[in-house]
Amino acid sequence: MPGRLYGLMAPRAYSVIMFGALFCTLAVKLFQAYRVSKMGEYFGWVLADIAFLFLAEIVLALIYFRWTRKWVYRLVTGLAAIICTWSVVYAGYLIRMGTEVVPRVLLPLVRDPVNAWRMIGGNLIKSPVASVVLLGPSFVVLAFLCSALAKPRLRVYDRRRFTVRVGVCLVIGLGAAFARPFVGNGTSAYGRSPHIRAVASLFRTRLEESRRRLPSFDEVELGLRAGRANQNVVIVILEGVQYAYTSLAGRGGASTPYLVSLAGQGVDFANTRSSATHTTKALFALLTGRYPSASEDLAEAVPAVKAYLSLATILSRRLGYRTAFFQSAKGDFESRPGLVHNLGFDKFWARDDLGDPNHFIYYLACDEFAMIEPITEWIKEDQKPFLLTILCSVTHDPYDVPEWYAERAKEPVERYRQTIEYTDAWLRELDARLSGLGLGANTIFCVVGDHGEAFGEHGLSGHDQIPYEEALRIPFCIRAPLLIEPGKKVTQAVSSIDLTPTLLELLGFETAVAGFDGVDALSAVGDRRRVYFCGWVREGPSGYLEGDRKFVYDPADQSVYFYDLAADPGELARVDLPQAEAEEIGESIVAWRKETVFQLGQNQRGRQIVFGRWLVRWRGRVFVRADYQGDI
């Protein structure tokens, strides 16, 4: 940086950095307005940012003017740097995901930094232009900040000029604040300041105040009907597979002929939604029949004193089933061994157990065909009936398939299609292996998704804070020889939480006593049932389906609206509700979300070895980590 320019900027470093924050925020909102064709709303989107950043500049200036000391210079410059950093983080997240970031989204950086930074690195590579535009200036500002903090240059103020400057900033800041009610920002939450929203999000209700308690495996005894079926159960859970990208949707997405064939041999639940669009939460819902904690914690993975009442514990305890959970992902991702331990499985197998890095796919998954032999070996170990659950992860970001399968596609959406087609081929191979073992006729075979994935359908990417069908709607089909008539199709709204009670009813259990949140999806449920859904963080949208209408509450701007999915399946025309009705529905959704948060009976801090090779450590309900120890 030229000496004269630096000499001009250094005494007013905090103002320079605040200008950078303002420019970054206004620029990224302009980009977003252009991207989603909302340029007419742009001015309404940025008024809150102008008000906050100009008024924050005044506060910093007054502090420095009153106490012109080196430590004060460092203090106000540091505060400005924090504000500017959040602007950059906000911009990067908005460009990549299309949604607004809140501090809780960054929790993985603290509890699992290695995996989190690998994901961030992958996303930076996917958006090279945006990465250079954001990170290039950021490094320049960082160098300037370090120099300014190391050798502060105190400013000599001209009182009159300072008063004029503060007055101008005050007029601009207050003018923007007072203009907000008179300038519409459409139906968008972008009209709020990301900085104010970030601070406000830190003062939410403490999760420890929850009252919900989950039953342990030995607290409830389910009855069995006479003439029950004694069949093995295989559940394959697909990671992040959007329903519209399968052949089940009939829209020309990825080619999944096996999945269509499987649905034709049994039942296709063609109207299924994920209870929570986050894998750990969705797994809990699928395998317990209960809503997960609808928050950004990892309570489901904190080792419980006793395993919860779940599909695995019920089948093991009542019918003597062997139970195993296999996944192609590495085990330390979101402390999966802790979750599987809580669900009561006898065996946990992850990529770490494969022992051959040649089968690894990038940072998370492995070639799922390499799992078939370990799965086969486990099945052959005993003649007892079994519950086998398999989580596929090749369809997770960054969407890579093994080199032997196909040449890597260039565009992310094409790579995504590749992974879905690969997974369909793997499903066919797994089913053939089961048939080869003589298990086809006495095995219930189920394929279900954990959540979907967005690829810009509404200007959004990912799944965690998205209330649209691309993130919520999932494939779900079951083949059960002699128990389900082939070719059956269920069109009523079904949820992740319905999997466990549906399978238990098929196996002859009487599930009413269990108090599941889910229901038997093969029974007549009716259109008045509310099928709730949520994202990961509490600041994200949540809602419910009732018949063909999807109601959504967005805490970002406290709006409540619905989509008529029969008339508007693409969710292009949201319908806002009258204030009284909106408040009632919004309050019911907020109440549901609060009620899902459950108590933890274990110590606030601890460590525990699970499955003989995983050390799980936790602090509270948010920070949970699993480390592979090998055989202990």
XYZ file of C-alpha atoms in Angstrom:
632
model
C 0.000 0.000 0.000
C 1.548 3.375 -1.039
C 2.915 5.320 1.893
C 0.824 8.471 1.408
C -2.398 6.502 1.064
C -1.584 4.421 4.122
C -0.715 7.572 6.056
C -4.135 8.968 5.178
C -6.058 5.786 6.054
C -4.230 4.504 9.147
C -5.400 7.222 11.613
C -9.002 6.477 10.610
C -8.601 2.698 10.224
C -11.928 1.860 11.851
C -13.784 4.129 9.401
C -12.011 2.560 6.433
C -12.932 -0.927 7.650
C -16.542 0.102 8.332
C -16.745 1.416 4.769
C -15.520 -1.989 3.607
C -18.301 -3.654 5.612
C -20.897 -1.318 4.078
C -19.641 -1.852 0.541
C -19.493 -5.642 0.946
C -23.020 -5.870 2.368
C -24.612 -3.575 -0.212
C -22.780 -5.278 -3.077
C -23.795 -8.817 -2.137
C -27.435 -7.820 -1.671
C -27.328 -6.174 -5.104
C -25.976 -9.437 -6.514
C -28.712 -11.428 -4.777
C -31.444 -9.046 -5.951
C -30.208 -9.452 -9.514
C -29.906 -13.228 -9.170
C -33.471 -13.697 -7.942
C -34.941 -10.947 -10.165
C -35.904 -8.666 -7.253
C -34.095 -5.489 -8.264
C -37.214 -3.468 -7.501
C -36.912 -4.467 -3.833
C -33.204 -3.748 -3.486
C -33.504 -0.317 -1.866
C -35.787 -1.763 0.801
C -33.294 -4.565 1.435
C -30.376 -2.253 2.258
C -31.961 0.461 4.410
C -31.427 -1.517 7.618
C -27.773 -2.076 6.697
C -27.220 1.607 5.987
C -28.872 2.550 9.277
C -26.932 0.049 11.383
C -23.508 0.594 9.834
C -23.681 4.399 9.849
C -24.923 4.483 13.440
C -22.239 1.967 14.452
C -19.655 4.218 12.813
C -20.917 7.131 14.935
C -20.596 5.115 18.146
C -17.026 4.067 17.324
C -16.097 7.620 16.328
C -17.486 9.104 19.554
C -15.614 6.558 21.677
C -12.340 7.312 19.917
C -12.950 11.072 19.969
C -13.602 10.989 23.714
C -10.578 8.808 24.574
C -7.868 9.240 21.949
C -5.559 6.543 23.242
C -3.736 3.686 21.576
C -5.754 1.044 23.408
C -8.984 2.774 22.371
C -7.736 2.951 18.779
C -7.115 -0.794 18.870
C -10.505 -1.410 20.501
C -12.616 0.487 17.956
C -10.563 -0.838 15.047
C -11.003 -4.380 16.353
C -14.772 -3.890 16.695
C -14.929 -2.542 13.153
C -12.967 -5.589 11.985
C -15.494 -7.927 13.641
C -18.365 -6.138 11.890
C -16.534 -6.265 8.560
C -15.669 -9.944 9.002
C -19.323 -10.770 9.511
C -20.150 -8.850 6.321
C -17.665 -11.013 4.406
C -18.983 -14.251 5.957
C -22.543 -13.148 5.200
C -21.614 -12.348 1.609
C -19.852 -15.651 1.037
C -22.690 -17.694 2.500
C -25.347 -15.770 0.575
C -23.487 -16.174 -2.713
C -22.922 -19.909 -2.245
C -26.122 -21.010 -0.508
C -28.631 -18.271 -1.307
C -29.670 -18.076 2.358
C -28.581 -15.798 5.177
C -26.041 -16.959 7.710
C -26.469 -16.808 11.484
C -23.733 -17.578 14.042
C -25.154 -21.026 14.855
C -24.470 -22.158 11.285
C -20.768 -21.829 12.090
C -20.897 -24.248 15.046
C -19.245 -27.057 13.014
C -16.137 -24.861 12.754
C -15.793 -25.170 16.525
C -16.885 -28.748 17.207
C -15.464 -30.373 14.051
C -13.010 -27.935 12.422
C -11.222 -30.444 10.174
C -14.340 -31.681 8.393
C -15.868 -28.195 8.385
C -12.856 -26.608 6.690
C -12.789 -29.387 4.118
C -16.388 -28.566 3.245
C -15.605 -24.841 3.106
C -12.617 -25.510 0.867
C -14.790 -27.523 -1.482
C -17.341 -24.722 -1.667
C -14.630 -22.135 -2.364
C -13.421 -24.269 -5.264
C -16.975 -24.499 -6.618
C -17.271 -20.691 -6.750
C -13.803 -19.540 -7.865
C -14.836 -16.084 -9.088
C -16.767 -15.281 -5.917
C -13.900 -16.653 -3.821
C -11.367 -14.360 -5.493
C -13.690 -11.344 -5.329
C -14.300 -11.880 -1.604
C -10.983 -13.216 -0.354
C -8.689 -10.973 -2.402
C -9.852 -7.686 -0.838
C -10.230 -9.449 2.520
C -6.526 -10.318 2.602
C -5.648 -6.702 1.743
C -7.867 -5.445 4.571
C -6.373 -8.047 6.918
C -2.852 -6.844 6.134
C -3.953 -3.247 6.687
C -5.631 -4.204 9.979
C -2.558 -6.005 11.310
C -0.324 -3.059 10.449
C -2.718 -0.554 11.990
C -3.068 -2.521 15.225
C 0.672 -3.115 15.499
C 1.567 0.570 15.123
C -1.448 2.778 15.877
C -1.416 6.248 14.358
C -3.530 8.494 16.544
C -5.655 11.091 14.854
C -5.809 14.780 15.786
C -9.441 15.817 15.494
C -10.789 19.123 14.297
C -13.857 19.441 16.528
C -15.901 21.330 13.943
C -15.178 18.924 11.099
C -15.802 15.993 13.433
C -19.190 17.429 14.443
C -20.181 17.865 10.797
C -19.087 14.305 10.004
C -21.075 12.857 12.893
C -24.077 14.949 11.892
C -23.984 13.714 8.303
C -23.682 10.093 9.425
C -26.521 10.600 11.896
C -28.801 12.030 9.216
C -28.030 9.151 6.857
C -28.406 6.497 9.555
C -31.614 7.839 11.076
C -32.999 8.687 7.651
C -32.533 5.096 6.522
C -34.070 3.788 9.743
C -37.147 6.022 9.526
C -37.574 5.336 5.804
C -37.834 1.561 6.273
C -41.573 1.444 7.085
C -42.340 3.477 3.963
C -40.164 1.533 1.529
C -41.372 -1.971 0.783
C -38.955 -4.863 0.664
C -41.473 -7.261 -0.817
C -41.806 -10.551 0.994
C -38.123 -10.968 1.693
C -36.163 -11.281 4.920
C -33.209 -9.614 3.193
C -34.550 -6.303 4.470
C -33.090 -7.015 7.908
C -29.535 -6.206 8.896
C -27.450 -9.410 9.065
C -25.430 -7.849 11.883
C -28.469 -7.130 14.049
C -29.884 -10.555 13.271
C -26.598 -12.202 14.249
C -26.553 -10.463 17.633
C -30.245 -11.166 18.274
C -29.777 -14.870 17.508
C -27.386 -15.191 20.442
C -30.189 -14.465 22.914
C -32.541 -17.331 22.143
C -34.201 -19.611 24.689
C -31.707 -21.915 26.352
C -32.082 -25.477 25.132
C -31.436 -26.774 28.641
C -34.877 -25.447 29.637
C -36.617 -28.163 27.608
C -39.280 -30.330 29.245
C -39.607 -33.174 26.738
C -38.296 -36.540 27.865
C -37.563 -39.485 25.581
C -38.405 -43.024 26.758
C -35.529 -45.467 27.093
C -35.644 -48.929 25.528
C -36.922 -50.673 28.675
C -39.746 -48.294 29.584
C -42.308 -49.365 26.975
C -43.431 -52.894 26.095
C -45.098 -53.254 22.702
C -47.597 -56.043 22.192
C -47.432 -58.545 19.327
C -50.365 -59.739 17.250
C -50.904 -63.429 16.591
C -49.514 -64.696 13.308
C -46.902 -61.966 13.107
C -44.318 -61.927 10.326
C -40.770 -62.984 11.168
C -38.819 -61.190 8.463
C -35.431 -59.552 8.227
C -35.435 -55.792 7.739
C -33.010 -53.899 5.494
C -33.202 -50.104 5.432
C -31.107 -48.084 3.002
C -31.038 -44.366 3.756
C -30.086 -42.101 0.861
C -28.082 -38.997 1.741
C -29.425 -35.769 0.242
C -31.340 -37.273 -2.691
C -33.963 -34.900 -4.021
C -37.152 -36.733 -5.005
C -37.408 -34.833 -8.304
C -33.982 -36.146 -9.350
C -35.155 -39.762 -9.252
C -37.172 -41.602 -11.868
C -39.939 -41.957 -9.272
C -40.886 -38.341 -9.995
C -41.194 -39.003 -13.723
C -39.603 -35.675 -14.629
C -36.479 -36.765 -16.472
C -34.077 -36.389 -13.547
C -31.368 -38.922 -12.798
C -32.040 -42.394 -14.136
C -32.953 -44.694 -11.240
C -34.548 -47.760 -12.850
C -33.892 -49.994 -9.857
C -35.682 -47.614 -7.490
C -38.704 -47.593 -9.804
C -38.591 -51.389 -9.962
C -38.425 -51.662 -6.172
C -41.413 -49.347 -5.762
C -43.341 -51.460 -8.258
C -42.626 -54.596 -6.221
C -44.060 -53.018 -3.086
C -45.324 -49.592 -2.083
C -44.260 -46.138 -3.213
C -44.909 -43.401 -0.647
C -44.972 -40.687 -3.290
C -45.696 -37.752 -0.994
C -43.039 -38.059 1.727
C -41.300 -35.192 3.533
C -38.257 -35.091 5.752
C -39.024 -34.103 9.340
C -35.721 -32.245 9.569
C -33.410 -31.379 6.691
C -30.209 -32.377 8.457
C -28.806 -35.910 8.429
C -28.321 -36.493 12.167
C -31.816 -35.196 12.883
C -33.373 -37.135 10.014
C -31.727 -40.411 11.074
C -33.129 -40.011 14.567
C -36.619 -39.360 13.177
C -36.481 -42.315 10.797
C -35.254 -44.846 13.357
C -37.225 -43.775 16.451
C -40.551 -42.588 15.055
C -40.118 -39.359 17.018
C -39.247 -35.808 16.132
C -35.604 -34.918 16.740
C -34.579 -31.848 18.687
C -35.458 -29.155 16.138
C -32.392 -27.064 16.824
C -28.725 -26.805 15.929
C -27.585 -29.046 18.781
C -26.311 -32.624 18.463
C -28.279 -33.929 21.433
C -29.154 -37.088 19.519
C -25.457 -38.041 19.430
C -24.613 -37.382 23.103
C -24.256 -40.899 24.607
C -27.351 -41.600 26.686
C -27.416 -43.483 29.977
C -29.719 -46.009 28.284
C -30.478 -46.460 24.600
C -33.701 -44.801 23.476
C -36.816 -46.680 22.458
C -36.146 -47.245 18.758
C -36.690 -49.668 15.927
C -33.411 -51.402 16.798
C -34.072 -51.753 20.528
C -37.639 -52.968 20.011
C -36.644 -55.661 17.507
C -33.621 -56.708 19.541
C -35.388 -56.856 22.893
C -38.731 -58.326 21.835
C -37.708 -60.631 18.964
C -33.990 -61.217 19.460
C -32.951 -59.521 16.216
C -29.316 -58.795 15.474
C -28.851 -55.133 14.555
C -26.163 -53.314 12.584
C -25.643 -49.838 11.168
C -23.287 -49.471 8.183
C -22.358 -46.184 6.546
C -20.028 -45.252 3.713
C -19.102 -41.992 5.456
C -16.314 -41.550 7.975
C -17.534 -42.128 11.497
C -16.397 -38.900 13.130
C -18.724 -36.789 10.995
C -21.206 -35.335 13.515
C -20.228 -38.045 15.990
C -22.225 -40.749 14.246
C -21.148 -43.547 16.668
C -22.807 -41.637 19.510
C -26.104 -41.466 17.633
C -26.010 -45.124 16.599
C -25.166 -46.111 20.185
C -28.206 -44.180 21.421
C -30.390 -45.946 18.864
C -29.354 -49.280 20.389
C -27.587 -50.964 17.471
C -25.248 -53.866 18.245
C -22.729 -53.023 15.529
C -21.480 -49.829 13.894
C -19.373 -49.881 10.732
C -17.980 -46.775 8.993
C -15.454 -45.913 6.300
C -12.763 -46.032 8.984
C -13.295 -49.809 9.259
C -12.690 -50.402 5.559
C -8.925 -50.360 5.977
C -8.251 -49.414 2.357
C -7.884 -45.696 1.508
C -7.973 -46.598 -2.192
C -11.749 -46.864 -1.826
C -12.112 -43.464 -0.140
C -13.942 -40.717 -2.029
C -12.725 -37.236 -1.127
C -13.048 -36.233 2.550
C -16.279 -37.990 3.549
C -17.421 -41.100 1.697
C -16.116 -44.347 0.236
C -16.999 -46.527 -2.725
C -20.232 -48.104 -1.532
C -19.635 -51.264 -3.547
C -16.747 -51.877 -1.123
C -19.308 -52.150 1.707
C -21.085 -55.138 0.233
C -18.521 -57.713 1.382
C -18.443 -56.504 5.036
C -22.250 -56.431 4.989
C -22.381 -59.963 3.594
C -19.930 -61.219 6.200
C -22.025 -59.748 9.006
C -25.221 -61.321 7.653
C -23.543 -64.742 7.474
C -22.295 -64.592 11.070
C -25.587 -65.820 12.515
C -28.892 -67.316 11.407
C -30.989 -65.038 13.612
C -33.281 -62.499 11.940
C -31.665 -59.100 11.603
C -32.175 -55.376 11.193
C -29.600 -53.897 8.826
C -29.483 -50.133 8.294
C -27.176 -48.634 5.662
C -26.490 -44.937 5.142
C -25.194 -44.027 1.672
C -23.073 -40.871 1.428
C -21.676 -40.690 -2.108
C -24.626 -38.428 -2.939
C -23.336 -35.939 -0.348
C -21.333 -32.891 -1.401
C -18.902 -32.795 -3.299
C -20.774 -35.343 -5.480
C -17.925 -37.568 -6.670
C -18.217 -41.124 -7.959
C -15.387 -43.702 -8.083
C -13.122 -43.451 -11.114
C -14.070 -46.956 -12.252
C -17.739 -45.998 -12.489
C -17.591 -42.921 -14.717
C -15.548 -39.903 -15.665
C -16.257 -37.038 -13.281
C -18.816 -34.608 -14.705
C -17.882 -30.928 -14.724
C -20.980 -29.175 -13.400
C -22.132 -29.798 -9.794
C -25.689 -30.656 -10.807
C -24.426 -33.200 -13.359
C -22.095 -34.721 -10.769
C -25.091 -34.925 -8.433
C -27.063 -36.846 -11.070
C -24.068 -39.144 -11.514
C -23.994 -39.991 -7.809
C -27.718 -40.777 -7.779
C -27.365 -43.106 -10.771
C -24.340 -44.719 -9.093
C -26.342 -45.268 -5.905
C -29.185 -46.821 -7.890
C -26.696 -49.269 -9.434
C -25.362 -50.057 -5.955
C -28.891 -50.721 -4.669
C -29.394 -53.233 -7.459
C -26.126 -54.968 -6.529
C -27.047 -55.071 -2.832
C -30.462 -56.552 -3.602
C -28.857 -59.158 -5.855
C -26.473 -60.106 -3.054
C -29.377 -60.521 -0.610
C -31.195 -62.704 -3.130
C -28.023 -64.737 -3.612
C -28.016 -65.411 0.119
C -31.580 -66.707 -0.127
C -33.032 -63.735 1.752
C -35.235 -62.160 -0.922
C -38.501 -63.803 0.104
C -38.197 -63.205 3.844
C -36.728 -59.700 3.946
C -38.469 -56.341 4.115
C -36.412 -54.032 1.902
C -36.836 -50.290 2.395
C -35.214 -47.311 0.666
C -35.789 -43.830 2.074
C -34.104 -40.434 1.912
C -32.882 -38.354 4.827
C -33.567 -35.021 3.104
C -33.361 -33.480 -0.356
C -30.930 -30.989 -1.860
C -31.461 -27.648 -3.591
C -29.653 -26.639 -6.769
C -30.896 -23.114 -7.329
C -34.580 -23.937 -7.857
C -35.515 -20.917 -5.732
C -32.133 -19.221 -5.847
C -30.974 -21.440 -2.968
C -28.464 -24.255 -2.560
C -28.050 -26.966 0.067
C -30.763 -28.095 2.455
C -30.411 -26.758 6.001
C -32.531 -23.574 5.873
C -34.762 -24.313 2.901
C -38.526 -24.903 3.266
C -39.091 -25.809 -0.383
C -39.851 -29.222 -1.860
C -36.350 -29.667 -3.283
C -35.025 -29.939 0.288
C -38.042 -31.568 1.941
C -39.452 -34.151 -0.436
C -37.714 -37.525 -0.327
C -38.032 -40.958 -1.946
C -39.562 -43.684 0.229
C -40.543 -47.180 -0.862
C -40.869 -50.583 0.799
C -40.925 -54.097 -0.630
C -42.361 -56.640 1.792
C -43.141 -60.012 0.156
C -46.544 -61.401 1.209
C -47.112 -58.341 3.422
C -47.541 -55.544 0.866
C -49.341 -55.957 -2.435
C -47.010 -55.003 -5.320
C -47.727 -51.765 -7.159
C -49.312 -49.966 -4.222
C -48.985 -46.172 -4.151
C -49.648 -43.940 -1.140
C -50.339 -40.315 -2.052
C -51.248 -38.930 1.365
C -48.600 -36.824 3.112
C -46.062 -39.028 4.902
C -43.120 -38.099 7.132
C -39.722 -39.461 8.177
C -41.179 -40.195 11.595
C -43.585 -42.703 10.014
C -40.905 -45.230 9.009
C -40.493 -46.934 12.396
C -44.209 -47.372 13.247
C -44.923 -48.517 9.676
C -42.268 -51.243 9.802
C -43.292 -52.341 13.296
C -46.932 -52.667 12.232
C -45.839 -54.767 9.247
C -43.957 -57.052 11.645
C -47.038 -57.520 13.818
C -46.431 -55.047 16.635
C -49.176 -53.012 18.281
C -47.628 -49.548 18.268
C -50.289 -47.415 19.957
C -48.697 -47.831 23.397
C -45.325 -46.502 22.155
C -46.554 -42.931 21.809
C -44.736 -42.380 18.520
C -44.968 -38.999 16.828
C -45.224 -40.921 13.562
C -48.019 -43.186 12.336
C -48.404 -46.326 10.253
C -48.157 -44.818 6.768
C -49.973 -47.818 5.270
C -53.118 -46.995 7.213
C -55.622 -44.295 6.333
C -54.273 -41.099 7.868
C -56.452 -38.423 6.283
C -55.737 -34.965 4.920
C -56.139 -33.100 8.211
C -52.920 -34.440 9.674
C -50.153 -31.896 10.158
C -46.819 -33.137 8.827
C -44.255 -30.877 10.500
C -40.827 -30.053 9.123
C -37.880 -27.858 10.032
C -34.337 -27.001 9.073
C -31.300 -27.258 11.279
C -30.914 -23.868 12.969
C -33.717 -22.306 14.947
C -33.465 -19.105 12.926
C -34.436 -20.992 9.759
C -37.942 -21.605 8.373
C -40.179 -24.385 9.655
C -43.792 -25.359 9.156
C -46.171 -28.156 8.272
C -48.164 -29.716 5.461
C -51.898 -30.113 5.789
C -53.458 -31.707 2.748
C -52.164 -29.854 -0.300
C -51.213 -26.734 1.616
C -47.768 -26.096 3.035
C -47.612 -23.508 5.833
C -44.272 -21.854 6.558
C -43.117 -19.650 9.415
C -39.908 -17.699 8.802
C -38.427 -16.244 12.016
C -36.128 -13.963 9.993
C -39.030 -11.584 9.401
C -41.727 -13.443 11.395
C -43.770 -13.953 8.245
C -46.317 -16.747 7.856
C -47.501 -17.879 4.447
C -48.547 -20.976 2.546
C -48.252 -22.640 -0.840
C -51.069 -24.517 -2.537
C -49.055 -27.471 -3.810
C -51.927 -28.778 -5.932
C -52.230 -25.549 -7.923
C -48.611 -24.403 -7.516
C -46.295 -27.446 -7.258
C -43.274 -25.288 -8.094
C -43.966 -23.032 -5.093
C -43.746 -19.874 -7.168
C -46.668 -17.928 -5.691
C -46.713 -17.779 -1.926
C -49.949 -16.725 -0.264
C -49.727 -14.429 2.749
C -52.290 -14.952 5.484
C -54.454 -12.425 7.339
C -52.681 -11.158 10.447
C -54.822 -12.977 13.015
C -54.573 -16.322 11.216
C -50.867 -15.809 10.561
C -50.173 -15.157 14.237
C -52.101 -18.256 15.308
C -50.316 -20.539 12.839
C -46.934 -18.962 13.548
C -47.367 -19.476 17.283
C -48.354 -23.125 16.760
C -45.242 -23.777 14.638
C -42.960 -22.064 17.155
C -44.585 -24.042 19.977
C -44.078 -27.317 18.097
C -40.434 -26.542 17.493
C -39.820 -25.697 21.153
C -41.600 -28.859 22.286
C -39.330 -31.089 20.202
C -36.230 -30.147 22.219
C -35.666 -32.972 24.696
C -33.859 -33.279 28.014
C -30.507 -34.990 28.429
C -30.167 -37.137 31.529
C -26.395 -37.568 31.352
C -23.684 -35.343 32.793
C -22.972 -32.039 31.075
C -19.426 -33.182 30.313
C -18.102 -36.649 29.705
C -16.440 -39.254 27.531
C -17.414 -42.804 26.681
C -16.092 -45.654 24.553
C -18.796 -47.025 22.247
C -18.675 -50.060 19.948
C -15.257 -50.889 21.386
C -13.381 -48.520 19.079
C -14.877 -45.038 19.239
C -14.219 -42.453 21.938
C -17.120 -40.014 22.173
C -16.586 -36.794 24.112
C -19.196 -34.172 24.799
C -19.772 -30.853 26.503
C -23.404 -29.896 26.872
C -25.701 -30.794 24.003
C -23.955 -28.871 21.240
C -20.316 -29.969 21.307
C -19.963 -33.694 20.599
C -16.973 -35.385 18.999
C -16.107 -38.994 18.132
C -12.540 -40.190 17.559
C -11.613 -43.542 16.052
C -9.429 -45.572 18.413
C -9.242 -48.888 16.563
C -9.892 -52.056 18.528
C -9.517 -51.355 22.253
